[in-house]
Amino acid sequence: MRVVSLVPSLTEAVAVTVPGALAGATDWCSHPADLDVVRIGGTKNPDVDAVVRLAPDLVVANEEENREPDLTALREAGIEVLVTEVRDVPGALRELDRVLRACGAPTRPRWLDEAEAAWEEPPAPVRRTTAIVPVWRRPWMVLGRDTFAGDVLARLGVDNLYARHEERYPRIPLTELTAAAPDLVVLPDEPYRFTADDGPESFAGVPCALVDGRLLTWYGPSLAEAPARLGEALRAADR
């Protein structure tokens, strides 16, 4: 089985579960750290011809991270494309199982069982809090409706104030964000790399939780450790 992954989360999942299956991955596929495969461009702008030249048996993709024209071009070249849809934690677990089976995993990996167990009883919050979750600045963009990261936070006791917005990643002026009066601002280090010196200063007087973006937005082996580590970071910021 030869696989090309267009999704960093899925790249990690396939690499650690079916060693040797990956023939190619995107430039953004940073895990595992020692991943040694052909790089085929970004998630939004993969080199379709490069993927075709790798002659994969399967390309794994995601309906949010990848563009339909690229996936259509791969199909027209005779390549099978498996497209995942992940909007919540249970969906992530189901889709991971489906992808790994399609990639030739002989058995369900232990890390997936551990992730499922971890999310069955995530750490209980001291109290439920409200939050805004910026994912970009210049312009400011936040988590909106129906997102995987929003569901992750909700399961840890943090309610996204824009969870009912008509857009999934709305652009919201900073004045409106601060006027929303959240209990907490959650600042991940990807896709925008928020840091202690870049982000919190815009929300004076509001606790800010700087979190590992991989734990918040990736669905893969990191799901097993995400509840404990994210829960700790959120609780620390809310003290």
Coordinates of C-alpha atoms in Angstrom, one line a residue:
M1 CA 0.0 0.0 0.0
R2 CA 1.3 3.4 -1.0
V3 CA -0.4 6.4 0.6
V4 CA -0.1 10.2 0.1
S5 CA -1.5 12.3 2.9
L6 CA -2.8 15.8 2.3
V7 CA -3.6 16.4 6.0
P8 CA -1.0 16.7 8.8
S9 CA -3.2 15.0 11.4
L10 CA -3.7 12.0 9.1
T11 CA -0.1 11.9 8.1
E12 CA 0.9 11.4 11.8
A13 CA -1.8 8.8 12.3
V14 CA -0.8 6.8 9.3
A15 CA 3.0 7.1 9.9
V16 CA 2.8 5.7 13.4
T17 CA 0.3 3.0 12.7
V18 CA 1.3 1.7 9.3
P19 CA 5.1 2.2 9.0
G20 CA 6.3 2.5 5.4
A21 CA 2.9 3.1 3.9
L22 CA 3.4 6.9 3.4
A23 CA 5.0 7.8 0.1
G24 CA 4.3 11.5 0.3
A25 CA 2.9 14.2 2.5
T26 CA 2.5 18.0 2.6
D27 CA 5.1 20.6 3.6
W28 CA 3.0 21.2 6.8
C29 CA 3.2 17.6 8.0
S30 CA 5.5 18.0 10.9
H31 CA 4.8 14.8 12.9
P32 CA 6.4 12.4 13.4
A33 CA 9.5 14.6 13.6
D34 CA 11.6 12.0 11.7
L35 CA 9.1 11.7 8.8
D36 CA 11.1 11.1 5.6
V37 CA 8.8 11.1 2.6
V38 CA 8.4 13.2 -0.6
R39 CA 6.9 16.6 0.1
I40 CA 4.2 17.6 -2.3
G41 CA 3.4 21.2 -1.4
G42 CA 0.8 22.7 0.9
T43 CA -2.7 21.5 2.0
K44 CA -4.3 24.2 -0.1
N45 CA -1.9 24.1 -3.0
P46 CA -0.5 20.5 -3.4
D47 CA 1.5 19.7 -6.5
V48 CA -1.0 17.4 -8.2
D49 CA 1.4 16.2 -10.8
A50 CA 3.9 15.3 -8.1
V51 CA 1.3 13.3 -6.3
V52 CA 0.4 11.5 -9.5
R53 CA 4.1 10.7 -10.2
L54 CA 4.2 8.9 -6.8
A55 CA 1.6 6.5 -8.0
P56 CA -0.2 6.1 -4.7
D57 CA -2.8 3.5 -4.1
L58 CA -4.7 6.0 -2.0
V59 CA -4.7 9.7 -1.2
V60 CA -6.2 10.7 2.2
A61 CA -7.7 14.2 2.4
N62 CA -10.1 16.3 4.4
E63 CA -13.1 18.3 3.2
E64 CA -12.0 21.4 5.2
E65 CA -8.3 21.4 4.7
N66 CA -8.1 20.5 1.0
R67 CA -9.7 22.0 -2.0
E68 CA -12.2 20.1 -4.2
P69 CA -10.5 21.1 -7.5
D70 CA -7.3 19.4 -6.4
L71 CA -9.1 16.3 -5.3
T72 CA -11.1 16.2 -8.5
A73 CA -7.9 16.4 -10.5
L74 CA -6.4 13.4 -8.6
R75 CA -9.5 11.4 -9.2
E76 CA -9.4 12.2 -12.9
A77 CA -5.9 11.0 -12.9
G78 CA -7.2 7.6 -11.8
I79 CA -6.2 7.9 -8.1
E80 CA -8.5 6.8 -5.3
V81 CA -9.1 9.7 -2.8
L82 CA -10.6 9.2 0.6
V83 CA -12.0 12.4 2.0
T84 CA -12.7 12.7 5.7
E85 CA -15.1 15.0 7.5
V86 CA -14.3 15.9 11.1
R87 CA -16.5 18.2 13.1
D88 CA -16.3 16.7 16.6
V89 CA -14.4 14.3 18.7
P90 CA -16.6 11.2 18.1
G91 CA -16.4 11.9 14.3
A92 CA -12.6 12.2 14.5
L93 CA -12.3 8.8 16.2
R94 CA -14.6 7.2 13.6
E95 CA -12.8 8.8 10.6
L96 CA -9.4 7.8 12.0
D97 CA -10.5 4.2 12.2
R98 CA -11.8 4.3 8.6
V99 CA -8.6 5.9 7.3
L100 CA -6.3 3.5 9.0
R101 CA -8.2 0.5 7.8
A102 CA -8.1 1.9 4.3
C103 CA -4.3 2.3 4.6
G104 CA -3.8 -1.3 5.5
A105 CA -3.6 -1.2 9.3
P106 CA -3.9 -4.9 10.3
T107 CA -5.5 -4.1 13.7
R108 CA -6.9 -1.1 15.5
P109 CA -3.9 0.8 17.0
R110 CA -3.6 1.0 20.8
W111 CA -3.3 4.8 20.7
L112 CA -6.7 5.1 19.1
D113 CA -8.2 3.0 22.0
E114 CA -6.4 5.2 24.4
A115 CA -7.7 8.3 22.8
E116 CA -11.3 7.0 22.9
A117 CA -10.9 6.2 26.6
A118 CA -9.4 9.6 27.3
W119 CA -12.4 11.4 25.8
E120 CA -15.0 9.2 27.5
E121 CA -14.1 10.8 30.8
P122 CA -12.2 14.1 30.2
P123 CA -11.0 16.1 33.2
A124 CA -13.9 17.8 34.8
P125 CA -13.7 21.6 34.8
V126 CA -13.9 23.6 38.0
R127 CA -16.6 25.7 36.3
R128 CA -17.9 26.2 32.8
T129 CA -16.4 29.2 31.1
T130 CA -17.0 31.2 27.9
A131 CA -14.3 31.9 25.5
I132 CA -13.3 33.3 22.2
V133 CA -10.8 31.4 20.2
P134 CA -8.8 33.4 17.6
V135 CA -7.1 31.4 14.9
W136 CA -5.6 34.4 13.0
R137 CA -5.0 38.1 13.3
R138 CA -4.6 40.8 10.7
P139 CA -7.5 40.3 10.3
W140 CA -8.8 38.7 13.4
M141 CA -10.6 35.3 12.8
V142 CA -12.1 33.1 15.4
L143 CA -13.7 29.7 15.7
G144 CA -17.3 29.8 14.7
R145 CA -19.9 27.1 14.3
D146 CA -19.5 23.4 13.9
T147 CA -15.7 23.0 14.3
F148 CA -13.7 20.1 15.7
A149 CA -11.7 22.5 18.0
G150 CA -14.9 24.0 19.3
D151 CA -16.2 20.6 20.3
V152 CA -12.9 19.7 22.0
L153 CA -13.2 22.8 24.1
A154 CA -16.8 22.3 24.9
R155 CA -16.0 18.8 26.2
L156 CA -13.4 20.4 28.5
G157 CA -15.9 23.0 29.9
V158 CA -15.2 25.9 27.6
D159 CA -18.1 27.3 25.6
N160 CA -17.2 29.1 22.4
L161 CA -19.1 32.4 22.3
Y162 CA -19.2 32.3 18.5
A163 CA -20.4 28.6 18.3
R164 CA -23.7 29.8 16.7
H165 CA -22.2 32.1 14.2
E166 CA -23.3 31.5 10.6
E167 CA -19.7 31.1 9.5
R168 CA -17.2 28.4 10.7
Y169 CA -14.3 30.8 10.8
P170 CA -15.7 34.4 10.9
R171 CA -13.7 37.6 10.7
I172 CA -14.6 39.6 13.8
P173 CA -13.2 43.1 14.6
L174 CA -11.2 43.2 17.7
T175 CA -13.6 45.8 19.2
E176 CA -16.4 43.3 18.9
L177 CA -14.3 40.5 20.3
T178 CA -13.5 42.4 23.4
A179 CA -17.1 43.6 23.8
A180 CA -18.2 40.0 23.8
A181 CA -16.8 39.9 27.4
P182 CA -15.5 36.3 27.4
D183 CA -14.3 34.7 30.6
L184 CA -11.2 33.4 28.7
V185 CA -9.3 33.9 25.4
V186 CA -7.8 30.7 24.0
L187 CA -4.8 31.3 21.8
P188 CA -3.3 28.3 19.9
D189 CA 0.1 28.4 18.3
E190 CA -1.3 27.4 14.9
P191 CA -2.4 28.2 12.3
Y192 CA -1.4 31.6 13.6
R193 CA 1.5 31.4 16.0
F194 CA 0.1 33.3 19.1
T195 CA 2.7 33.7 21.8
A196 CA 3.0 35.4 25.2
D197 CA 4.2 38.6 23.3
D198 CA 1.8 38.3 20.4
G199 CA -1.9 38.1 21.2
P200 CA -2.6 38.5 24.9
E201 CA -1.9 42.2 24.8
S202 CA -5.0 42.7 22.7
F203 CA -7.3 41.4 25.4
A204 CA -6.2 43.4 28.5
G205 CA -7.8 42.2 31.7
V206 CA -9.0 38.9 30.2
P207 CA -7.2 35.7 31.1
C208 CA -5.5 34.1 28.1
A209 CA -4.7 30.4 27.7
L210 CA -1.8 29.8 25.3
V211 CA -2.3 26.3 24.1
D212 CA -0.6 23.8 21.8
G213 CA -2.5 24.0 18.5
R214 CA -1.8 20.4 17.7
L215 CA -3.6 19.3 20.9
L216 CA -6.6 21.6 20.0
T217 CA -7.0 21.1 16.2
W218 CA -5.2 17.8 15.2
Y219 CA -7.1 14.5 15.2
G220 CA -4.5 11.7 15.5
P221 CA -2.3 10.2 18.2
S222 CA -2.3 13.6 20.1
L223 CA -6.0 13.0 20.9
A224 CA -4.9 10.6 23.7
E225 CA -3.0 13.3 25.6
A226 CA -5.1 16.3 24.6
P227 CA -7.8 16.2 27.4
A228 CA -5.3 16.2 30.2
R229 CA -2.8 18.7 28.7
L230 CA -5.4 21.1 27.4
G231 CA -7.5 20.8 30.5
E232 CA -4.5 21.8 32.6
A233 CA -3.7 24.8 30.4
L234 CA -7.3 26.0 30.5
R235 CA -7.5 25.6 34.3
A236 CA -4.2 27.4 34.8
A237 CA -5.4 30.4 32.8
D238 CA -8.8 30.6 34.6
R239 CA -7.3 30.7 38.2

